[in-house]
PDB file of C-alpha atoms in Angstrom:
ATOM      1  CA  UNK A 167      10.093 -34.615 -35.362  1.00 51.00           C
ATOM      2  CA  UNK A 168       8.831 -38.189 -34.942  1.00 51.00           C
ATOM      3  CA  UNK A 169       5.990 -39.343 -32.701  1.00 46.00           C
ATOM      4  CA  UNK A 170       8.285 -40.544 -29.895  1.00 47.00           C
ATOM      5  CA  UNK A 171      10.215 -37.250 -29.835  1.00 43.00           C
ATOM      6  CA  UNK A 172       6.982 -35.265 -29.703  1.00 43.00           C
ATOM      7  CA  UNK A 173       5.719 -37.448 -26.869  1.00 41.00           C
ATOM      8  CA  UNK A 174       8.945 -36.982 -24.922  1.00 42.00           C
ATOM      9  CA  UNK A 175       8.792 -33.202 -25.398  1.00 39.00           C
ATOM     10  CA  UNK A 176       5.193 -33.058 -24.214  1.00 38.00           C
ATOM     11  CA  UNK A 177       6.083 -35.232 -21.231  1.00 37.00           C
ATOM     12  CA  UNK A 178       8.985 -32.945 -20.339  1.00 38.00           C
ATOM     13  CA  UNK A 179       6.784 -29.859 -20.527  1.00 38.00           C
ATOM     14  CA  UNK A 180       4.151 -31.587 -18.376  1.00 39.00           C
ATOM     15  CA  UNK A 181       6.752 -32.560 -15.764  1.00 37.00           C
ATOM     16  CA  UNK A 182       8.157 -29.022 -15.657  1.00 38.00           C
ATOM     17  CA  UNK A 183       4.699 -27.481 -15.332  1.00 37.00           C
ATOM     18  CA  UNK A 184       3.727 -29.999 -12.669  1.00 38.00           C
ATOM     19  CA  UNK A 185       6.866 -29.321 -10.649  1.00 36.00           C
ATOM     20  CA  UNK A 186       6.320 -25.571 -10.846  1.00 36.00           C
ATOM     21  CA  UNK A 187       2.681 -25.870  -9.815  1.00 35.00           C
ATOM     22  CA  UNK A 188       3.462 -28.090  -6.825  1.00 34.00           C
ATOM     23  CA  UNK A 189       6.396 -25.962  -5.690  1.00 37.00           C
ATOM     24  CA  UNK A 190       4.859 -22.536  -6.179  1.00 44.00           C
ATOM     25  CA  UNK A 191       1.097 -22.919  -6.801  1.00 47.00           C
ATOM     26  CA  UNK A 192       1.463 -20.256  -9.455  1.00 66.00           C
ATOM     27  CA  UNK A 193       0.210 -20.321 -13.029  1.00 82.00           C
ATOM     28  CA  UNK A 194       2.510 -22.039 -15.545  1.00 84.00           C
ATOM     29  CA  UNK A 195       2.779 -20.992 -19.193  1.00 82.00           C
ATOM     30  CA  UNK A 196       4.763 -22.378 -22.126  1.00 85.00           C
ATOM     31  CA  UNK A 197       7.920 -20.668 -23.358  1.00 86.00           C
ATOM     32  CA  UNK A 198      10.051 -17.923 -21.880  1.00 88.00           C
ATOM     33  CA  UNK A 199       8.679 -14.882 -20.076  1.00 91.00           C
ATOM     34  CA  UNK A 200       7.181 -12.495 -22.643  1.00 90.00           C
ATOM     35  CA  UNK A 201       8.132  -8.840 -22.848  1.00 91.00           C
ATOM     36  CA  UNK A 202       5.876  -6.378 -21.049  1.00 95.00           C
ATOM     37  CA  UNK A 203       5.698  -2.593 -21.161  1.00 95.00           C
ATOM     38  CA  UNK A 204       7.699  -1.140 -18.286  1.00 94.00           C
ATOM     39  CA  UNK A 205       7.027   2.258 -16.762  1.00 97.00           C
ATOM     40  CA  UNK A 206       9.137   5.212 -17.886  1.00 97.00           C
ATOM     41  CA  UNK A 207       8.821   6.928 -14.521  1.00 97.00           C
ATOM     42  CA  UNK A 208       7.788   5.783 -11.047  1.00 97.00           C
ATOM     43  CA  UNK A 209       7.024   7.827  -7.934  1.00 97.00           C
ATOM     44  CA  UNK A 210       7.974   5.426  -5.142  1.00 96.00           C
ATOM     45  CA  UNK A 211       6.826   7.805  -2.405  1.00 96.00           C
ATOM     46  CA  UNK A 212       3.354   8.178  -3.947  1.00 98.00           C
ATOM     47  CA  UNK A 213       3.121   4.389  -4.259  1.00 98.00           C
ATOM     48  CA  UNK A 214       3.628   3.828  -0.536  1.00 98.00           C
ATOM     49  CA  UNK A 215       0.801   3.048   1.854  1.00 97.00           C
ATOM     50  CA  UNK A 216      -1.932   0.418   1.921  1.00 96.00           C
ATOM     51  CA  UNK A 217      -3.030  -1.477  -1.187  1.00 98.00           C
ATOM     52  CA  UNK A 218      -5.896  -3.971  -1.025  1.00 98.00           C
ATOM     53  CA  UNK A 219      -5.820  -7.038  -3.242  1.00 98.00           C
ATOM     54  CA  UNK A 220      -8.809  -6.897  -5.590  1.00 98.00           C
ATOM     55  CA  UNK A 221      -7.861  -9.956  -7.656  1.00 98.00           C
ATOM     56  CA  UNK A 222      -4.839 -12.162  -8.265  1.00 97.00           C
ATOM     57  CA  UNK A 223      -3.572 -15.324  -9.905  1.00 95.00           C
ATOM     58  CA  UNK A 224      -3.584 -18.385  -7.606  1.00 90.00           C
ATOM     59  CA  UNK A 225      -0.695 -18.115  -5.173  1.00 85.00           C
ATOM     60  CA  UNK A 226       0.332 -20.640  -2.519  1.00 83.00           C
ATOM     61  CA  UNK A 227       0.572 -18.185   0.379  1.00 78.00           C
ATOM     62  CA  UNK A 228      -2.903 -16.789  -0.303  1.00 88.00           C
ATOM     63  CA  UNK A 229      -4.906 -20.020  -0.422  1.00 88.00           C
ATOM     64  CA  UNK A 230      -7.860 -19.816   1.949  1.00 92.00           C
ATOM     65  CA  UNK A 231      -7.217 -16.154   2.798  1.00 95.00           C
ATOM     66  CA  UNK A 232      -9.430 -13.071   2.667  1.00 96.00           C
ATOM     67  CA  UNK A 233      -9.065  -9.363   3.453  1.00 96.00           C
ATOM     68  CA  UNK A 234      -5.597  -9.451   1.866  1.00 96.00           C
ATOM     69  CA  UNK A 235      -3.632  -6.228   1.769  1.00 97.00           C
ATOM     70  CA  UNK A 236      -0.089  -4.942   1.500  1.00 97.00           C
ATOM     71  CA  UNK A 237       1.415  -2.008   3.362  1.00 97.00           C
ATOM     72  CA  UNK A 238       4.511  -0.365   1.878  1.00 98.00           C
ATOM     73  CA  UNK A 239       6.695   2.254   3.538  1.00 97.00           C
ATOM     74  CA  UNK A 240       9.979   3.840   2.514  1.00 97.00           C
ATOM     75  CA  UNK A 241      13.064   3.044   4.540  1.00 96.00           C
ATOM     76  CA  UNK A 242      15.293   5.159   2.316  1.00 94.00           C
ATOM     77  CA  UNK A 243      15.294   6.351  -1.293  1.00 89.00           C
ATOM     78  CA  UNK A 244      15.598   2.850  -2.728  1.00 93.00           C
ATOM     79  CA  UNK A 245      14.510   0.516   0.084  1.00 96.00           C
ATOM     80  CA  UNK A 246      10.911  -0.335   0.955  1.00 97.00           C
ATOM     81  CA  UNK A 247       9.450  -2.106   3.977  1.00 97.00           C
ATOM     82  CA  UNK A 248       6.755  -4.614   2.986  1.00 97.00           C
ATOM     83  CA  UNK A 249       3.992  -6.040   5.179  1.00 96.00           C
ATOM     84  CA  UNK A 250       1.481  -8.465   3.640  1.00 95.00           C
ATOM     85  CA  UNK A 251      -1.486  -9.327   5.851  1.00 94.00           C
ATOM     86  CA  UNK A 252      -4.644 -11.423   5.589  1.00 94.00           C
ATOM     87  CA  UNK A 253      -7.339 -13.299   7.494  1.00 94.00           C
ATOM     88  CA  UNK A 254      -7.601 -17.091   7.384  1.00 94.00           C
ATOM     89  CA  UNK A 255     -11.095 -17.855   6.113  1.00 92.00           C
ATOM     90  CA  UNK A 256     -11.216 -21.201   7.900  1.00 91.00           C
ATOM     91  CA  UNK A 257      -9.950 -20.190  11.349  1.00 92.00           C
ATOM     92  CA  UNK A 258     -10.588 -16.442  11.366  1.00 91.00           C
ATOM     93  CA  UNK A 259      -7.011 -15.831  12.492  1.00 92.00           C
ATOM     94  CA  UNK A 260      -5.001 -12.890  11.139  1.00 92.00           C
ATOM     95  CA  UNK A 261      -1.520 -13.466   9.749  1.00 91.00           C
ATOM     96  CA  UNK A 262       1.200 -11.390   8.170  1.00 92.00           C
ATOM     97  CA  UNK A 263       4.619 -11.653   6.591  1.00 93.00           C
ATOM     98  CA  UNK A 264       7.210  -8.886   6.499  1.00 96.00           C
ATOM     99  CA  UNK A 265       9.957  -8.272   3.991  1.00 96.00           C
ATOM    100  CA  UNK A 266      11.960  -5.688   2.140  1.00 96.00           C
ATOM    101  CA  UNK A 267      12.119  -4.477  -1.425  1.00 97.00           C
ATOM    102  CA  UNK A 268      14.701  -2.629  -3.480  1.00 97.00           C
ATOM    103  CA  UNK A 269      13.659  -0.220  -6.221  1.00 97.00           C
ATOM    104  CA  UNK A 270      15.860  -1.256  -9.163  1.00 97.00           C
ATOM    105  CA  UNK A 271      14.201   0.851 -11.844  1.00 97.00           C
ATOM    106  CA  UNK A 272      10.927   2.633 -12.652  1.00 97.00           C
ATOM    107  CA  UNK A 273       8.248   0.347 -11.241  1.00 97.00           C
ATOM    108  CA  UNK A 274      10.756  -2.502 -10.973  1.00 97.00           C
ATOM    109  CA  UNK A 275      11.256  -3.886  -7.477  1.00 97.00           C
ATOM    110  CA  UNK A 276      13.089  -6.864  -6.025  1.00 97.00           C
ATOM    111  CA  UNK A 277      11.026  -8.151  -3.101  1.00 96.00           C
ATOM    112  CA  UNK A 278      12.331 -10.634  -0.524  1.00 95.00           C
ATOM    113  CA  UNK A 279      10.723 -12.190   2.543  1.00 93.00           C
ATOM    114  CA  UNK A 280      13.693 -14.299   3.649  1.00 89.00           C
ATOM    115  CA  UNK A 281      17.171 -13.098   4.700  1.00 86.00           C
ATOM    116  CA  UNK A 282      18.882 -15.273   2.092  1.00 88.00           C
ATOM    117  CA  UNK A 283      16.836 -13.944  -0.828  1.00 88.00           C
ATOM    118  CA  UNK A 284      18.881 -11.603  -3.042  1.00 90.00           C
ATOM    119  CA  UNK A 285      17.525  -8.171  -3.905  1.00 95.00           C
ATOM    120  CA  UNK A 286      19.257  -7.957  -7.267  1.00 94.00           C
ATOM    121  CA  UNK A 287      16.583  -9.073  -9.744  1.00 93.00           C
ATOM    122  CA  UNK A 288      13.181  -7.452 -10.180  1.00 95.00           C
ATOM    123  CA  UNK A 289      10.358  -9.853  -9.322  1.00 94.00           C
ATOM    124  CA  UNK A 290       7.662  -7.210  -8.804  1.00 96.00           C
ATOM    125  CA  UNK A 291       6.863  -5.125 -11.872  1.00 97.00           C
ATOM    126  CA  UNK A 292       4.308  -2.324 -11.658  1.00 98.00           C
ATOM    127  CA  UNK A 293       2.786  -2.359 -15.141  1.00 98.00           C
ATOM    128  CA  UNK A 294       0.559   0.598 -14.412  1.00 98.00           C
ATOM    129  CA  UNK A 295      -0.785   2.736 -11.567  1.00 98.00           C
ATOM    130  CA  UNK A 296      -2.405   6.081 -10.929  1.00 98.00           C
ATOM    131  CA  UNK A 297      -1.139   5.881  -7.313  1.00 98.00           C
ATOM    132  CA  UNK A 298      -4.540   6.954  -5.959  1.00 98.00           C
ATOM    133  CA  UNK A 299      -6.882   4.134  -6.933  1.00 98.00           C
ATOM    134  CA  UNK A 300      -5.258   1.147  -8.697  1.00 98.00           C
ATOM    135  CA  UNK A 301      -1.998  -0.649  -9.420  1.00 98.00           C
ATOM    136  CA  UNK A 302      -1.310  -3.648 -11.645  1.00 98.00           C
ATOM    137  CA  UNK A 303       1.623  -5.828 -10.562  1.00 98.00           C
ATOM    138  CA  UNK A 304       3.224  -8.601 -12.607  1.00 97.00           C
ATOM    139  CA  UNK A 305       5.868 -11.206 -11.922  1.00 95.00           C
ATOM    140  CA  UNK A 306       7.243 -13.808 -14.314  1.00 94.00           C
ATOM    141  CA  UNK A 307      10.024 -16.360 -13.899  1.00 89.00           C
ATOM    142  CA  UNK A 308      11.408 -18.502 -16.717  1.00 86.00           C
ATOM    143  CA  UNK A 309      11.948 -22.019 -15.402  1.00 82.00           C
ATOM    144  CA  UNK A 310      13.431 -23.370 -18.633  1.00 82.00           C
ATOM    145  CA  UNK A 311      13.265 -22.217 -22.275  1.00 82.00           C
ATOM    146  CA  UNK A 312      10.086 -24.305 -22.390  1.00 85.00           C
ATOM    147  CA  UNK A 313       8.205 -22.933 -19.400  1.00 89.00           C
ATOM    148  CA  UNK A 314       7.577 -19.926 -17.178  1.00 88.00           C
ATOM    149  CA  UNK A 315       5.261 -19.163 -14.310  1.00 88.00           C
ATOM    150  CA  UNK A 316       3.461 -15.909 -13.617  1.00 92.00           C
ATOM    151  CA  UNK A 317       1.707 -14.064 -10.839  1.00 94.00           C
ATOM    152  CA  UNK A 318      -0.566 -11.073 -11.449  1.00 97.00           C
ATOM    153  CA  UNK A 319      -2.189  -8.806  -8.901  1.00 97.00           C
ATOM    154  CA  UNK A 320      -4.760  -6.047  -9.245  1.00 98.00           C
ATOM    155  CA  UNK A 321      -4.367  -3.787  -6.213  1.00 98.00           C
ATOM    156  CA  UNK A 322      -6.685  -0.969  -5.196  1.00 98.00           C
ATOM    157  CA  UNK A 323      -6.697   1.732  -2.566  1.00 98.00           C
ATOM    158  CA  UNK A 324     -10.275   0.879  -1.579  1.00 96.00           C
ATOM    159  CA  UNK A 325     -11.365  -2.571  -0.433  1.00 96.00           C
ATOM    160  CA  UNK A 326     -14.307  -2.420  -2.828  1.00 95.00           C
ATOM    161  CA  UNK A 327     -13.310  -0.191  -5.747  1.00 98.00           C
ATOM    162  CA  UNK A 328     -15.623   1.235  -8.383  1.00 98.00           C
ATOM    163  CA  UNK A 329     -16.152  -0.487 -11.726  1.00 98.00           C
ATOM    164  CA  UNK A 330     -14.265   2.363 -13.407  1.00 98.00           C
ATOM    165  CA  UNK A 331     -11.174   1.709 -11.288  1.00 98.00           C
ATOM    166  CA  UNK A 332     -11.266  -2.018 -12.020  1.00 98.00           C
ATOM    167  CA  UNK A 333     -11.746  -1.380 -15.750  1.00 98.00           C
ATOM    168  CA  UNK A 334      -8.703   0.921 -15.787  1.00 98.00           C
ATOM    169  CA  UNK A 335      -6.597  -1.784 -14.136  1.00 98.00           C
ATOM    170  CA  UNK A 336      -7.816  -4.478 -16.515  1.00 98.00           C
ATOM    171  CA  UNK A 337      -6.977  -2.242 -19.471  1.00 98.00           C
ATOM    172  CA  UNK A 338      -3.332  -2.339 -18.354  1.00 98.00           C
ATOM    173  CA  UNK A 339      -3.404  -6.134 -18.553  1.00 97.00           C
ATOM    174  CA  UNK A 340      -5.042  -6.021 -21.975  1.00 97.00           C
ATOM    175  CA  UNK A 341      -2.396  -3.618 -23.267  1.00 97.00           C
ATOM    176  CA  UNK A 342       0.297  -6.068 -22.153  1.00 96.00           C
ATOM    177  CA  UNK A 343      -1.468  -9.181 -23.512  1.00 95.00           C
ATOM    178  CA  UNK A 344      -1.558 -10.643 -19.984  1.00 95.00           C
ATOM    179  CA  UNK A 345      -4.259 -13.274 -19.539  1.00 94.00           C
ATOM    180  CA  UNK A 346      -7.072 -12.396 -17.137  1.00 96.00           C
ATOM    181  CA  UNK A 347      -8.561 -15.889 -17.250  1.00 95.00           C
ATOM    182  CA  UNK A 348      -6.720 -16.954 -14.103  1.00 94.00           C
ATOM    183  CA  UNK A 349      -7.597 -13.950 -11.949  1.00 96.00           C
ATOM    184  CA  UNK A 350      -9.559 -14.824  -8.822  1.00 95.00           C
ATOM    185  CA  UNK A 351     -11.419 -12.076  -6.988  1.00 97.00           C
ATOM    186  CA  UNK A 352     -10.277 -11.625  -3.406  1.00 97.00           C
ATOM    187  CA  UNK A 353     -12.915 -11.515  -0.658  1.00 96.00           C
ATOM    188  CA  UNK A 354     -12.805  -8.054   0.897  1.00 96.00           C
ATOM    189  CA  UNK A 355     -16.194  -7.946   2.640  1.00 92.00           C
ATOM    190  CA  UNK A 356     -16.720  -7.603   6.402  1.00 85.00           C
ATOM    191  CA  UNK A 357     -13.012  -7.173   6.986  1.00 92.00           C
ATOM    192  CA  UNK A 358     -11.649  -5.854  10.277  1.00 85.00           C
ATOM    193  CA  UNK A 359      -9.211  -2.988  10.389  1.00 73.00           C
ATOM    194  CA  UNK A 360      -5.803  -4.585  10.651  1.00 52.00           C
ATOM    195  CA  UNK A 361      -2.722  -2.708  11.729  1.00 57.00           C
ATOM    196  CA  UNK A 362       0.643  -3.167  10.067  1.00 46.00           C
ATOM    197  CA  UNK A 363       1.377  -6.169  12.284  1.00 42.00           C
ATOM    198  CA  UNK A 364      -1.721  -8.035  11.138  1.00 41.00           C
ATOM    199  CA  UNK A 365      -3.561  -7.878  14.468  1.00 36.00           C
ATOM    200  CA  UNK A 366      -7.329  -7.724  14.784  1.00 37.00           C
ATOM    201  CA  UNK A 367     -10.364 -10.012  14.805  1.00 36.00           C
ATOM    202  CA  UNK A 368     -12.004 -11.540  11.750  1.00 38.00           C
ATOM    203  CA  UNK A 369     -15.565 -10.858  10.718  1.00 42.00           C
ATOM    204  CA  UNK A 370     -17.873 -13.267   8.939  1.00 43.00           C
ATOM    205  CA  UNK A 371     -18.154 -12.956   5.165  1.00 44.00           C
ATOM    206  CA  UNK A 372     -20.970 -15.479   4.763  1.00 44.00           C
ATOM    207  CA  UNK A 373     -18.814 -17.959   2.828  1.00 42.00           C
ATOM    208  CA  UNK A 374     -18.050 -21.133   4.735  1.00 41.00           C
ATOM    209  CA  UNK A 375     -15.497 -23.845   4.027  1.00 40.00           C
ATOM    210  CA  UNK A 376     -17.944 -25.883   1.940  1.00 33.00           C
ATOM    211  CA  UNK A 377     -18.745 -22.868  -0.249  1.00 43.00           C
ATOM    212  CA  UNK A 378     -15.071 -22.116  -0.705  1.00 43.00           C
ATOM    213  CA  UNK A 379     -14.234 -25.675  -1.745  1.00 39.00           C
ATOM    214  CA  UNK A 380     -17.342 -26.306  -3.862  1.00 41.00           C
ATOM    215  CA  UNK A 381     -17.683 -22.914  -5.558  1.00 47.00           C
ATOM    216  CA  UNK A 382     -14.574 -20.733  -5.527  1.00 46.00           C
ATOM    217  CA  UNK A 383     -11.991 -23.412  -6.315  1.00 44.00           C
ATOM    218  CA  UNK A 384     -14.004 -25.100  -9.122  1.00 46.00           C
ATOM    219  CA  UNK A 385     -14.682 -21.700 -10.693  1.00 50.00           C
ATOM    220  CA  UNK A 386     -10.966 -21.000 -10.742  1.00 44.00           C
ATOM    221  CA  UNK A 387     -10.277 -24.376 -12.339  1.00 40.00           C
ATOM    222  CA  UNK A 388     -12.999 -23.770 -14.937  1.00 48.00           C
ATOM    223  CA  UNK A 389     -11.397 -20.438 -15.892  1.00 46.00           C
ATOM    224  CA  UNK A 390      -8.105 -22.232 -16.454  1.00 40.00           C
TER     225      UNK A 390
END
């Protein structure tokens, strides 16, 4: 491959990654989505309830949010109601988004938040969970043979889990060779009790806008 061809290939990869980042604010990686270890069995009923976000890859809908949690409830044997809620760290206002999910296989769910989204392809993979304390969720989409983008969540039943719980979740990522460099811890301090509709008042977490912009964001960029 000559110099011009190499330059064109690198430019193409950069354009693809840039387009993905702008459109989704998710983490881009080279190549197709890698294989991960899927669960052999999955107890959907035991998985239902509230999960707090302990850490996650950067995600457009979560920028500037704290106290993030998800509430899952069964509609029928294969359909799940999804409510994601959070507090805006700049305005203190609660917000939520509702959707549905279809269980397509053990730990493999298709989640949609818009009526036109199909529920035919798994975009929410539970890589591991003990149902009582932690869950590790993974999503990967191949944009082209040259690029994919990923989202990873560590979810916990407690807002502030023990070190042992976090270590168990991180071990799942290690076993699947999933990078932890892009994980950003979610602020879960001084959070109000929110109901399933995302109502409630925000509390102060001691981190103002300047701290968020000057500390949290640069730290995330440095990890990348």
